[in-house]
């Protein structure tokens, strides 16, 4: 029989659901958007963007939607940016904000009167703000707290002295105060870079795989010893012929891959042991088991180590510039609902969200309510990401001030 912990952990993981209950109107899960820093180049961009503006005190979320000249139609890139804003608004509950519409000042050969030009710019800027408002309302944002301001060619980002500059000014702006843990002072002073090699002994035996990595697995269908339960030094046979390469000699023995949830193709596996490449024969590969963390059986899988460990960890943890915010889905190994220091947690952000291995993650309780009054977010610990797939990552908790639960959040930047 398989080790009890192995079976229980895999059974638990196979039932994982997204902890964030927020869905869009198509019943698809909503997650926090990745927010890059507002750089001077980005602020002067002719493309729509949403970014994190760092200032003394609470940061700001800046959204800038661009329009073609004399148009208030949203293009695909503008809609993509508004989808990120919608996710942020939906998850933070921020429903009171101002949409500022602008136009680029131009001279017209048809309209000579300055008052008429001003009225045209004001009407255009109002139409642009209204387009953004209607898009967000159609996505599911309540209209009550949305205010529109038509500002014409006021507050230009760039001088209105060329077509390129006027394109920058053809915009809508929305500024929000960041709600993520802005009440907690000096958290960054508490988080120090750590030497990752000092923590590898705490890493979980769970690995996250993408579809292309799953394709590289092979099933163990027999052994030279003809026993269903396998041991160290057993010669095993896998139903895939791997190419002979110097970097392809070491393999991991893993459990059957299980989906993390129904919305993404990422899979999770449990590492059972290690094996060494011997030879290939008519479409199969022979290997020798060199190490086992628990019982292995015919029906388990093997995968080359260079596929699983293709992205090495940095020597030290580090702070990312981008704000990546995730839900804590569950403790990856323990059967309980609480996690503490040196436990591993699964979060619903990964490589496609811009998350990097070794990135420091701040753990916190999101804003809640008690007796109708708001309870501010609370810092509860920190850790770093040490494994990831496209949409998920494992975070080792370096320090926790209290239990980390599936209601907790993780972010790279306050």
Short mmCIF file of C-alpha atoms in Angstrom, two decimals:
data_model
loop_
_atom_site.label_atom_id
_atom_site.label_comp_id
_atom_site.label_asym_id
_atom_site.label_seq_id
_atom_site.Cartn_x
_atom_site.Cartn_y
_atom_site.Cartn_z
CA UNK A 1 0.00 0.00 0.00
CA UNK A 2 1.19 3.50 -0.71
CA UNK A 3 2.33 5.65 2.15
CA UNK A 4 -0.76 7.07 3.87
CA UNK A 5 0.47 10.64 3.74
CA UNK A 6 1.04 10.36 0.02
CA UNK A 7 -2.48 9.10 -0.68
CA UNK A 8 -4.11 11.60 1.63
CA UNK A 9 -2.17 14.54 0.24
CA UNK A 10 -2.92 13.64 -3.37
CA UNK A 11 -6.60 13.08 -2.58
CA UNK A 12 -6.73 16.44 -0.88
CA UNK A 13 -4.98 18.20 -3.74
CA UNK A 14 -7.29 16.67 -6.31
CA UNK A 15 -10.22 18.45 -4.68
CA UNK A 16 -8.62 21.89 -4.58
CA UNK A 17 -10.85 24.71 -5.71
CA UNK A 18 -10.08 28.33 -6.35
CA UNK A 19 -10.45 30.04 -3.00
CA UNK A 20 -11.49 33.32 -4.52
CA UNK A 21 -15.26 33.17 -4.81
CA UNK A 22 -15.46 36.14 -7.18
CA UNK A 23 -16.61 35.25 -10.67
CA UNK A 24 -17.40 37.38 -13.68
CA UNK A 25 -20.81 37.26 -15.35
CA UNK A 26 -19.61 34.30 -17.47
CA UNK A 27 -18.86 32.40 -14.23
CA UNK A 28 -15.10 32.50 -14.79
CA UNK A 29 -12.81 33.14 -11.81
CA UNK A 30 -11.38 36.63 -11.33
CA UNK A 31 -7.86 37.16 -10.03
CA UNK A 32 -5.90 40.30 -9.22
CA UNK A 33 -4.11 41.75 -12.27
CA UNK A 34 -0.33 42.04 -12.37
CA UNK A 35 0.56 45.72 -11.96
CA UNK A 36 3.87 47.00 -13.29
CA UNK A 37 5.40 50.20 -11.95
CA UNK A 38 4.40 53.49 -13.57
CA UNK A 39 7.62 54.39 -15.37
CA UNK A 40 8.11 57.70 -17.25
CA UNK A 41 8.12 55.81 -20.56
CA UNK A 42 4.84 54.07 -19.70
CA UNK A 43 3.17 57.32 -18.66
CA UNK A 44 4.16 58.85 -22.03
CA UNK A 45 2.95 55.79 -23.96
CA UNK A 46 0.46 55.94 -26.82
CA UNK A 47 -1.00 52.61 -25.61
CA UNK A 48 -3.53 52.02 -22.84
CA UNK A 49 -2.09 50.83 -19.52
CA UNK A 50 -2.75 50.17 -15.84
CA UNK A 51 0.16 50.54 -13.44
CA UNK A 52 1.24 51.06 -9.84
CA UNK A 53 2.32 54.61 -8.98
CA UNK A 54 4.55 54.64 -5.92
CA UNK A 55 4.35 57.73 -3.73
CA UNK A 56 5.02 58.52 -0.09
CA UNK A 57 2.14 56.90 1.77
CA UNK A 58 -0.38 54.62 0.05
CA UNK A 59 0.38 53.87 -3.59
CA UNK A 60 -2.01 54.63 -6.46
CA UNK A 61 -3.40 52.47 -9.24
CA UNK A 62 -3.27 54.53 -12.45
CA UNK A 63 -5.39 53.52 -15.46
CA UNK A 64 -4.98 55.32 -18.77
CA UNK A 65 -7.17 54.44 -21.76
CA UNK A 66 -6.12 55.79 -25.18
CA UNK A 67 -8.36 56.70 -28.12
CA UNK A 68 -7.85 57.46 -31.78
CA UNK A 69 -8.22 61.09 -32.83
CA UNK A 70 -11.83 62.33 -32.75
CA UNK A 71 -13.05 58.89 -31.58
CA UNK A 72 -14.57 57.48 -28.40
CA UNK A 73 -14.50 53.82 -29.50
CA UNK A 74 -12.58 51.37 -27.30
CA UNK A 75 -10.03 49.25 -29.17
CA UNK A 76 -9.04 45.72 -28.13
CA UNK A 77 -5.99 46.87 -26.17
CA UNK A 78 -8.11 49.39 -24.24
CA UNK A 79 -10.64 46.66 -23.40
CA UNK A 80 -7.85 44.37 -22.19
CA UNK A 81 -6.65 47.13 -19.86
CA UNK A 82 -10.19 47.77 -18.61
CA UNK A 83 -10.60 44.05 -17.92
CA UNK A 84 -7.64 44.29 -15.52
CA UNK A 85 -9.17 47.36 -13.89
CA UNK A 86 -12.50 45.56 -13.57
CA UNK A 87 -10.80 42.62 -11.81
CA UNK A 88 -9.13 45.01 -9.36
CA UNK A 89 -12.38 46.88 -8.68
CA UNK A 90 -14.36 43.67 -8.26
CA UNK A 91 -11.91 42.08 -5.84
CA UNK A 92 -11.21 45.17 -3.73
CA UNK A 93 -14.83 46.33 -3.64
CA UNK A 94 -13.75 49.81 -4.72
CA UNK A 95 -16.95 51.19 -6.27
CA UNK A 96 -16.50 54.96 -5.87
CA UNK A 97 -14.17 56.54 -8.40
CA UNK A 98 -13.92 59.29 -11.02
CA UNK A 99 -13.49 58.74 -14.76
CA UNK A 100 -11.74 61.75 -16.31
CA UNK A 101 -12.14 62.19 -20.06
CA UNK A 102 -9.66 64.25 -22.11
CA UNK A 103 -9.08 65.35 -25.70
CA UNK A 104 -6.00 66.55 -27.54
CA UNK A 105 -6.23 70.23 -28.50
CA UNK A 106 -6.17 70.72 -32.27
CA UNK A 107 -6.72 73.52 -34.77
CA UNK A 108 -9.58 72.91 -37.20
CA UNK A 109 -9.92 74.27 -40.72
CA UNK A 110 -13.68 73.73 -40.53
CA UNK A 111 -14.35 75.16 -37.07
CA UNK A 112 -12.81 78.60 -36.61
CA UNK A 113 -14.51 79.72 -33.39
CA UNK A 114 -12.51 78.84 -30.26
CA UNK A 115 -15.67 78.37 -28.18
CA UNK A 116 -16.95 75.80 -30.66
CA UNK A 117 -13.61 73.97 -30.57
CA UNK A 118 -13.74 73.93 -26.77
CA UNK A 119 -17.29 72.57 -26.80
CA UNK A 120 -16.25 69.90 -29.31
CA UNK A 121 -13.34 68.82 -27.09
CA UNK A 122 -15.55 68.73 -24.00
CA UNK A 123 -18.19 66.67 -25.76
CA UNK A 124 -15.55 64.25 -27.08
CA UNK A 125 -13.92 63.87 -23.68
CA UNK A 126 -17.33 63.21 -22.10
CA UNK A 127 -18.12 60.58 -24.73
CA UNK A 128 -14.80 58.89 -24.01
CA UNK A 129 -15.44 58.81 -20.26
CA UNK A 130 -18.95 57.48 -20.94
CA UNK A 131 -17.54 54.69 -23.13
CA UNK A 132 -15.30 53.55 -20.29
CA UNK A 133 -18.14 53.84 -17.78
CA UNK A 134 -20.50 51.76 -19.90
CA UNK A 135 -17.86 49.09 -20.49
CA UNK A 136 -17.23 48.68 -16.75
CA UNK A 137 -20.97 48.63 -16.00
CA UNK A 138 -21.53 45.96 -18.64
CA UNK A 139 -18.75 43.92 -17.02
CA UNK A 140 -20.57 44.08 -13.68
CA UNK A 141 -19.51 47.26 -11.83
CA UNK A 142 -22.42 49.08 -10.18
CA UNK A 143 -22.98 52.54 -11.69
CA UNK A 144 -23.95 54.38 -8.50
CA UNK A 145 -20.43 55.34 -7.40
CA UNK A 146 -19.00 56.23 -10.81
CA UNK A 147 -18.53 59.94 -11.54
CA UNK A 148 -17.67 61.35 -14.97
CA UNK A 149 -15.63 64.50 -15.58
CA UNK A 150 -15.22 65.96 -19.08
CA UNK A 151 -12.01 68.02 -19.05
CA UNK A 152 -11.37 68.69 -22.73
CA UNK A 153 -7.74 69.54 -23.44
CA UNK A 154 -6.89 70.42 -19.82
CA UNK A 155 -3.99 68.71 -17.99
CA UNK A 156 -2.09 67.54 -21.09
CA UNK A 157 0.48 64.79 -20.53
CA UNK A 158 2.49 66.03 -23.51
CA UNK A 159 2.47 69.38 -25.35
CA UNK A 160 -0.23 69.51 -28.04
CA UNK A 161 2.34 70.50 -30.66
CA UNK A 162 2.46 67.35 -32.82
CA UNK A 163 0.24 64.48 -33.87
CA UNK A 164 2.34 62.05 -31.78
CA UNK A 165 1.93 64.16 -28.65
CA UNK A 166 -1.75 64.71 -29.27
CA UNK A 167 -2.20 60.91 -29.44
CA UNK A 168 -0.83 60.68 -25.90
CA UNK A 169 -3.41 63.20 -24.70
CA UNK A 170 -6.40 61.43 -26.33
CA UNK A 171 -7.26 59.56 -23.16
CA UNK A 172 -9.35 58.67 -20.14
CA UNK A 173 -7.77 58.55 -16.68
CA UNK A 174 -8.85 56.71 -13.52
CA UNK A 175 -6.82 57.00 -10.32
CA UNK A 176 -7.45 54.69 -7.36
CA UNK A 177 -5.81 54.52 -3.96
CA UNK A 178 -4.19 51.12 -3.51
CA UNK A 179 -6.08 49.15 -0.86
CA UNK A 180 -3.55 46.38 -0.42
CA UNK A 181 -2.15 46.49 3.11
CA UNK A 182 -1.65 50.24 3.01
CA UNK A 183 -2.45 50.52 6.73
CA UNK A 184 0.64 48.55 7.79
CA UNK A 185 3.83 50.54 8.31
CA UNK A 186 7.42 49.43 7.70
CA UNK A 187 6.60 45.91 6.54
CA UNK A 188 9.41 46.03 4.03
CA UNK A 189 11.86 46.68 6.87
CA UNK A 190 10.83 43.36 8.41
CA UNK A 191 11.46 41.35 5.25
CA UNK A 192 15.09 40.50 4.57
CA UNK A 193 16.50 38.64 1.59
CA UNK A 194 17.25 35.04 2.54
CA UNK A 195 19.74 32.50 1.22
CA UNK A 196 17.48 30.00 -0.50
CA UNK A 197 19.82 27.03 0.00
CA UNK A 198 19.16 27.31 3.75
CA UNK A 199 15.49 26.49 3.15
CA UNK A 200 15.52 23.72 0.53
CA UNK A 201 15.13 21.06 3.24
CA UNK A 202 11.65 22.48 3.88
CA UNK A 203 10.52 22.30 0.23
CA UNK A 204 7.49 20.15 -0.53
CA UNK A 205 7.60 16.99 -2.65
CA UNK A 206 4.76 18.43 -4.74
CA UNK A 207 5.71 19.68 -8.22
CA UNK A 208 3.66 21.77 -10.66
CA UNK A 209 3.70 20.90 -14.36
CA UNK A 210 2.51 22.55 -17.55
CA UNK A 211 0.98 20.63 -20.45
CA UNK A 212 4.26 20.46 -22.38
CA UNK A 213 5.98 18.98 -19.32
CA UNK A 214 3.22 16.40 -18.81
CA UNK A 215 3.85 15.27 -22.39
CA UNK A 216 7.41 14.35 -21.36
CA UNK A 217 6.26 11.83 -18.73
CA UNK A 218 6.27 8.07 -19.23
CA UNK A 219 4.36 5.37 -17.34
CA UNK A 220 6.17 2.57 -15.50
CA UNK A 221 4.60 -0.56 -16.93
CA UNK A 222 6.89 -3.31 -15.55
CA UNK A 223 10.09 -4.15 -13.69
CA UNK A 224 12.85 -6.72 -14.18
CA UNK A 225 11.91 -8.13 -10.77
CA UNK A 226 8.28 -8.61 -11.89
CA UNK A 227 6.84 -7.11 -8.71
CA UNK A 228 4.05 -4.51 -8.54
CA UNK A 229 5.71 -2.75 -5.58
CA UNK A 230 9.12 -1.36 -6.50
CA UNK A 231 12.28 -0.91 -4.44
CA UNK A 232 15.71 0.68 -4.64
CA UNK A 233 17.97 -0.87 -7.32
CA UNK A 234 14.96 -2.28 -9.18
CA UNK A 235 15.24 -2.02 -12.95
CA UNK A 236 12.04 -0.48 -14.29
CA UNK A 237 10.63 -0.04 -17.78
CA UNK A 238 8.79 3.10 -18.97
CA UNK A 239 6.60 3.28 -22.08
CA UNK A 240 8.51 6.08 -23.83
CA UNK A 241 11.84 6.11 -25.59
CA UNK A 242 13.90 9.01 -24.30
CA UNK A 243 16.81 10.30 -26.37
CA UNK A 244 20.31 9.52 -25.12
CA UNK A 245 21.83 12.77 -23.86
CA UNK A 246 24.37 13.64 -21.19
CA UNK A 247 21.83 15.88 -19.44
CA UNK A 248 19.07 13.26 -19.67
CA UNK A 249 20.41 10.61 -17.28
CA UNK A 250 18.61 11.59 -14.08
CA UNK A 251 14.87 11.04 -13.72
CA UNK A 252 12.24 11.63 -11.06
CA UNK A 253 9.64 9.02 -10.17
CA UNK A 254 6.31 10.79 -9.73
CA UNK A 255 2.66 10.08 -9.06
CA UNK A 256 -0.10 10.30 -11.65
CA UNK A 257 -0.66 13.98 -12.57
CA UNK A 258 -3.81 15.58 -11.15
CA UNK A 259 -5.49 18.81 -12.30
CA UNK A 260 -5.35 21.74 -9.91
CA UNK A 261 -8.74 22.98 -11.10
CA UNK A 262 -10.99 23.00 -14.14
CA UNK A 263 -10.00 26.46 -15.40
CA UNK A 264 -6.31 25.86 -16.28
CA UNK A 265 -4.42 22.85 -17.69
CA UNK A 266 -1.67 22.92 -15.02
CA UNK A 267 -1.11 19.65 -13.16
CA UNK A 268 0.41 18.64 -9.82
CA UNK A 269 2.44 15.55 -9.04
CA UNK A 270 4.10 14.06 -5.97
CA UNK A 271 7.79 13.12 -6.24
CA UNK A 272 8.21 9.54 -5.02
CA UNK A 273 11.88 8.95 -5.79
CA UNK A 274 14.71 9.06 -8.32
CA UNK A 275 15.94 6.84 -11.14
CA UNK A 276 18.95 6.60 -13.44
CA UNK A 277 18.75 6.17 -17.22
CA UNK A 278 20.12 2.82 -18.49
CA UNK A 279 19.15 2.26 -22.12
CA UNK A 280 16.33 2.37 -24.68
CA UNK A 281 14.80 -0.52 -26.60
CA UNK A 282 12.03 -0.52 -29.22
CA UNK A 283 10.17 2.54 -27.93
CA UNK A 284 10.73 2.00 -24.20
CA UNK A 285 13.32 3.18 -21.67
CA UNK A 286 15.00 1.11 -18.95
CA UNK A 287 15.96 2.85 -15.69
CA UNK A 288 17.31 1.85 -12.28
CA UNK A 289 15.68 3.19 -9.10
CA UNK A 290 18.34 5.00 -7.03
CA UNK A 291 16.25 6.53 -4.24
CA UNK A 292 12.73 6.31 -2.82
CA UNK A 293 10.98 8.63 -0.41
CA UNK A 294 8.14 6.11 -0.13
CA UNK A 295 6.82 3.07 -1.95
CA UNK A 296 6.73 3.20 -5.73
CA UNK A 297 4.57 0.95 -7.88
CA UNK A 298 4.00 -0.15 -11.42
CA UNK A 299 1.63 2.51 -12.77
CA UNK A 300 3.61 5.44 -11.41
CA UNK A 301 5.48 7.73 -13.81
CA UNK A 302 8.97 8.96 -14.63
CA UNK A 303 10.07 12.31 -16.03
CA UNK A 304 13.55 13.68 -16.87
CA UNK A 305 14.93 16.00 -14.20
CA UNK A 306 15.91 18.60 -16.78
CA UNK A 307 12.20 18.95 -17.62
CA UNK A 308 11.10 19.36 -13.99
CA UNK A 309 14.01 21.55 -12.89
CA UNK A 310 14.38 23.62 -16.05
CA UNK A 311 14.25 26.95 -14.16
CA UNK A 312 16.87 27.15 -11.38
CA UNK A 313 16.30 29.17 -8.22
CA UNK A 314 18.40 32.28 -7.53
CA UNK A 315 20.88 32.26 -4.66
CA UNK A 316 18.80 34.75 -2.67
CA UNK A 317 15.17 35.78 -2.50
CA UNK A 318 14.40 39.20 -3.96
CA UNK A 319 11.71 41.86 -4.16
CA UNK A 320 9.87 42.25 -7.47
CA UNK A 321 9.02 45.62 -8.98
CA UNK A 322 5.65 44.45 -10.31
CA UNK A 323 2.67 44.06 -7.98
CA UNK A 324 1.39 40.49 -8.31
CA UNK A 325 -1.45 39.63 -5.93
CA UNK A 326 -2.74 36.10 -5.43
CA UNK A 327 -5.16 34.04 -3.39
CA UNK A 328 -3.73 31.45 -1.02
CA UNK A 329 -5.47 28.31 -2.21
CA UNK A 330 -4.36 25.83 0.43
CA UNK A 331 -1.47 24.36 2.37
CA UNK A 332 0.04 22.04 -0.22
CA UNK A 333 0.81 19.12 2.08
CA UNK A 334 -0.90 19.34 5.44
CA UNK A 335 -4.40 17.97 5.85
CA UNK A 336 -5.37 20.86 8.13
CA UNK A 337 -6.53 24.25 6.96
CA UNK A 338 -3.77 26.23 8.71
CA UNK A 339 -0.19 26.85 7.58
CA UNK A 340 2.73 28.17 9.60
CA UNK A 341 6.45 28.89 9.16
CA UNK A 342 8.26 26.40 6.87
CA UNK A 343 4.99 25.09 5.41
CA UNK A 344 4.34 25.42 1.66
CA UNK A 345 1.22 27.07 0.27
CA UNK A 346 -0.27 27.04 -3.23
CA UNK A 347 -1.17 30.42 -4.79
CA UNK A 348 -3.10 31.10 -7.99
CA UNK A 349 -0.44 33.13 -9.83
CA UNK A 350 2.44 31.78 -11.89
CA UNK A 351 4.80 32.37 -14.79
CA UNK A 352 2.20 33.83 -17.17
CA UNK A 353 1.39 36.46 -14.53
CA UNK A 354 5.03 37.56 -14.45
CA UNK A 355 5.90 35.85 -11.16
CA UNK A 356 9.58 34.92 -10.80
CA UNK A 357 11.12 32.09 -8.81
CA UNK A 358 12.68 33.46 -5.64
CA UNK A 359 10.27 36.41 -5.50
CA UNK A 360 9.38 37.46 -1.96
CA UNK A 361 5.68 37.23 -1.14
CA UNK A 362 3.99 39.26 1.60
CA UNK A 363 1.13 37.37 3.26
CA UNK A 364 -1.84 39.26 4.68
CA UNK A 365 -5.46 39.09 5.67
CA UNK A 366 -7.61 41.17 3.29
CA UNK A 367 -9.96 43.86 4.50
CA UNK A 368 -13.03 42.43 6.23
CA UNK A 369 -16.02 43.75 8.18
CA UNK A 370 -17.22 43.32 11.75
CA UNK A 371 -20.58 44.68 12.95
CA UNK A 372 -20.80 46.64 9.71
CA UNK A 373 -17.42 48.38 10.19
CA UNK A 374 -14.29 47.78 8.11
CA UNK A 375 -11.38 45.81 9.55
CA UNK A 376 -8.15 46.91 7.80
CA UNK A 377 -5.84 44.43 6.05
CA UNK A 378 -3.29 42.80 8.35
CA UNK A 379 0.24 41.59 7.67
CA UNK A 380 0.57 37.97 8.83
CA UNK A 381 3.85 36.73 7.37
CA UNK A 382 6.07 36.38 4.34
CA UNK A 383 7.89 33.83 2.20
CA UNK A 384 9.20 33.26 -1.32
CA UNK A 385 8.09 31.42 -4.47
CA UNK A 386 10.20 28.33 -5.16
CA UNK A 387 8.24 26.35 -7.76
CA UNK A 388 5.72 27.39 -10.39
CA UNK A 389 3.74 26.44 -13.44
CA UNK A 390 2.05 28.82 -15.86
CA UNK A 391 -0.80 29.73 -13.50
CA UNK A 392 0.23 28.58 -10.01
CA UNK A 393 3.18 28.69 -7.64
CA UNK A 394 4.38 27.15 -4.39
CA UNK A 395 5.45 29.59 -1.68
CA UNK A 396 7.54 28.59 1.33
CA UNK A 397 6.48 30.51 4.43
CA UNK A 398 9.68 31.89 5.97
CA UNK A 399 7.94 33.59 8.87
CA UNK A 400 4.31 33.65 10.01
CA UNK A 401 2.88 35.78 12.79
CA UNK A 402 -0.25 33.63 12.87
CA UNK A 403 -1.88 30.83 10.89
CA UNK A 404 -2.10 31.25 7.11
CA UNK A 405 -5.46 30.08 5.75
CA UNK A 406 -7.18 29.77 2.38
CA UNK A 407 -8.72 33.19 3.08
CA UNK A 408 -5.26 34.80 3.18
CA UNK A 409 -3.68 36.73 0.32
CA UNK A 410 -0.15 37.03 -1.05
CA UNK A 411 1.42 39.97 -2.87
CA UNK A 412 4.87 40.89 -4.17
CA UNK A 413 4.53 44.61 -3.47
CA UNK A 414 2.51 46.52 -0.88
#
